[in-house]
Amino acid sequence: MTLNKTWPVLKRYEGGFLRKIALPLGGIGTGTVSLGGRGNLFDWEIVNRPAKGFTPEHCFFAIFAKEAGKEPVTRVIEGVIPVEDYDGAAGSCGVPNHGLPRFRKCSFAAAYPFGQVSLSDPDVPVDVRIEAFNPLTPPDADKSGIPAAVIRFVLENKTQSTVTASVCGNLKNFIGMDGSAGGPKQNVNIFKTGDHVRGLLLKSDGVAKTAEQWGTMALTVVNTGGVTHRTSWKNYGWSVPVLDFWDDFSSDGKLEDRPLDGQDSPVASLATQLRIPARAIRTVTFVITWHFPNRQTWTPQKVAEGSSCCCDGDPNRIGNYYTTQYDDAWDVAIRTAAALPALEVETVRFSGSVCGSDLPEVVKDAALSNLCNLRTQTCFRTADGRFYAWEGCGDKNGCCHGSCTHVWNYESATAFLFGGLARSMRDIEFTEAMHDNGMMSFRINLPLE
């Protein structure tokens, strides 16, 4: 399947290289979820901290395809799991849902922030291309700071007959859990419709609204007609929930809902169906959005009993700027869907300008790919819009606090691309970090006061 000709491409990968690819999808200061080389989603680092290895079960996309006059086929929209991942006792596998069928052929092409995964299988009447990105539009940090993963599926009918196809997204409601601490409690998924989108809002009725892990998520499909959905899966039996989903979706490409039945972490599923004429191409766009407002400081404060403090009584809450721009994850989805065409054009213009330069390819790849650090949990903006960063990230925590000057006064990408964010750092250094005797601290504590 040919690649999107409007998207720039610097590197292509196949075979064993696919196992080591992670393209972070998310905005500046919002956290990310990574697109893997096989088209899989993993490392869900959207809840205010790094979370390497946090891949909740049942977070995947699937396709149903039926060629006229033939039996339908169903696949997870991913390439096959490499044999190296079957490395546990008795051939066990750490990849979620590893027993479900996937596409036999897979390749990956990228020029950050764009990732394209090409999938094909001789037993599936359509080839699939995943096109995933998050807007990156220097020097506008707000447009480049949207808490969203845009995932488009391009379906190409390889046959001489009409194909009925459905694409289904599944997202477990793990609100309350950040990959290190906490847990879901009385979480619920609600089907909603709005301008340009239809989908599910994931929220919690039991997780404390002051918890660092509290917030909302949404799974939506953009500008489409008929959809079916599930607000939860079955809640009993070993492997019964996923098998019940698979049988239901595989029968006709549509979904029947299931009762919540006491689940704290129900799975939300959203499917949209379309007809693809012979040799034709059709697309469907999903958007995953999130909104977790309770970021905590990297230098915890102790407050004496009875004393007052800022931030709604929590001295350690510094908040997130992006959550002040949206009401919740559903608001993010509606506004992002409406602006998506323009945001994509602006992102192509920026990435394409780098890829089209006469710099050596290795320089262009390094310059673009390393920008992803601005959108990981290494960096964040507090509720007042100020920009901060760790020196880097460990698997579960930020590493070396304070926007330290022996790292962030030497990098140049922020100043060249997002001057307002770099200026925010310098302003903090010369005002908040300057002592009366003229010494400047090389680490910033939070809260600033």
Steps between C-alpha positions, in 0.01 A plus 500: 500500500640839405573758770321830553668718236425824687682385816880526512700179551862478614540139610341163422518192720419131467574170672678507834522879503123522560538355848698803624287783360301735724356819350350712782155639420411799715551872546748720685436457871224239456678167507482242224398153390750331268430356156705185456658372182225240458223756543450415867437759772709471815669701778188694598680794664208742513434511877754756623805273519723270293354152465729282293347155462150616597282346231147432628337192355237534228631831361515424128330548162342223294358465149211294360500453122253310282541467126171450318418129480776392741542436869608799712841528667599686815845617605666715763639794301861416581785303354581157641663477842869409462616169642730684744195617694402140571777471754326402820443167667320248278509742207301774673488848351500840663314665210132557589243303298777295340261221404310711245591489126700781343622607154787295355696780331595828666728798443546839664585840351557821693604862509409634842227567599353277226495120516360269231451126548424298186322167557398225258389139513406268211194384695367853558326674205628845601845638567521744789723800559505657845577873491568639847620838626447785743506861373845666513477858378788725616499761639146438633544303823125475561427335165801276566373420849176313430442190718410271211611212281362528147478156338369470143435170327530493120327192355577386144273240342727255312213310338265536206199493733349735755634449852309582817751603766484613861773653713464467877698675773521361853618696803502373857388758754807499727431840659643488851811309391814669366722197445658525844232571758127526552218298355166541323185525708143520371611609154236542230490553123232719342405510131468856366459688174625847412609722214728296270535209747321204651645284770547419865599715796691302764471635854494387862235526769725354770853633461551810715494817289809622685704190409793538263350214296151652467380635168317404181576331167305475176493266201336665199459460125498808278242598237335164457143378485390175658692369797440227756654486843550323829524680831641183658600140428383187681631470852561135571705199402858443390535661153121519467488883468736520203351192332149639539612827341679318217204277420261794506711723276594214265138409430400817313748779582258655749492509879239410759538663841554307821394593858756663729449218752712643781816573304733772624694516172260434209618486138353753255458384139402707197448365147417671173402315182545601135473352153806503275442456124734279298859634492391809696645664811311627803620657825377526857659716772500425872621740768601397852500795741574546870475757781681444833521830692666406829873502427707497819820688582846345466600648839222396743407747774390429857237731643438533870156401620259792491711715268375623166646434158433559132368267228162415657659398827760267347852646525637237264255552214652711223245405233527475123468789259333285234213413733424869549438524123232226488208395719573128471611236250173528307555872451850420369352255249236741366739792458782290356274334244376838378852638460666179379525575125677831559721356774610218270591743221707714738677195641583370151638844412734500799622140480524519122713813518761311701481186286525707181815682607846415364629381837630141521224250570651398833490863618140547390396178673676594822365857497140392453493180706653657810221757509283227649668570835300825521181290498598223741465518877847658507328836445188664640328834537345595833149640512630856456661404168862501616727236348712257705696184435686217667848412378338186363275212598539165664246228436264617776627841613650819373876513555682802651250779562519872454532592130870481578712757319777248421252327264236752398736792439689293245222362282388723214187341351260662746637850442496467122157336469304610809656826611224569751577180691875569506433858612284359783798300626733801487243717677475248786880484529549877521206566731413197713844332510713813560617549858552839661878453482487446124534123500266315264385151605541244226187312611149637551278381783122482468272659597708810425394677821 
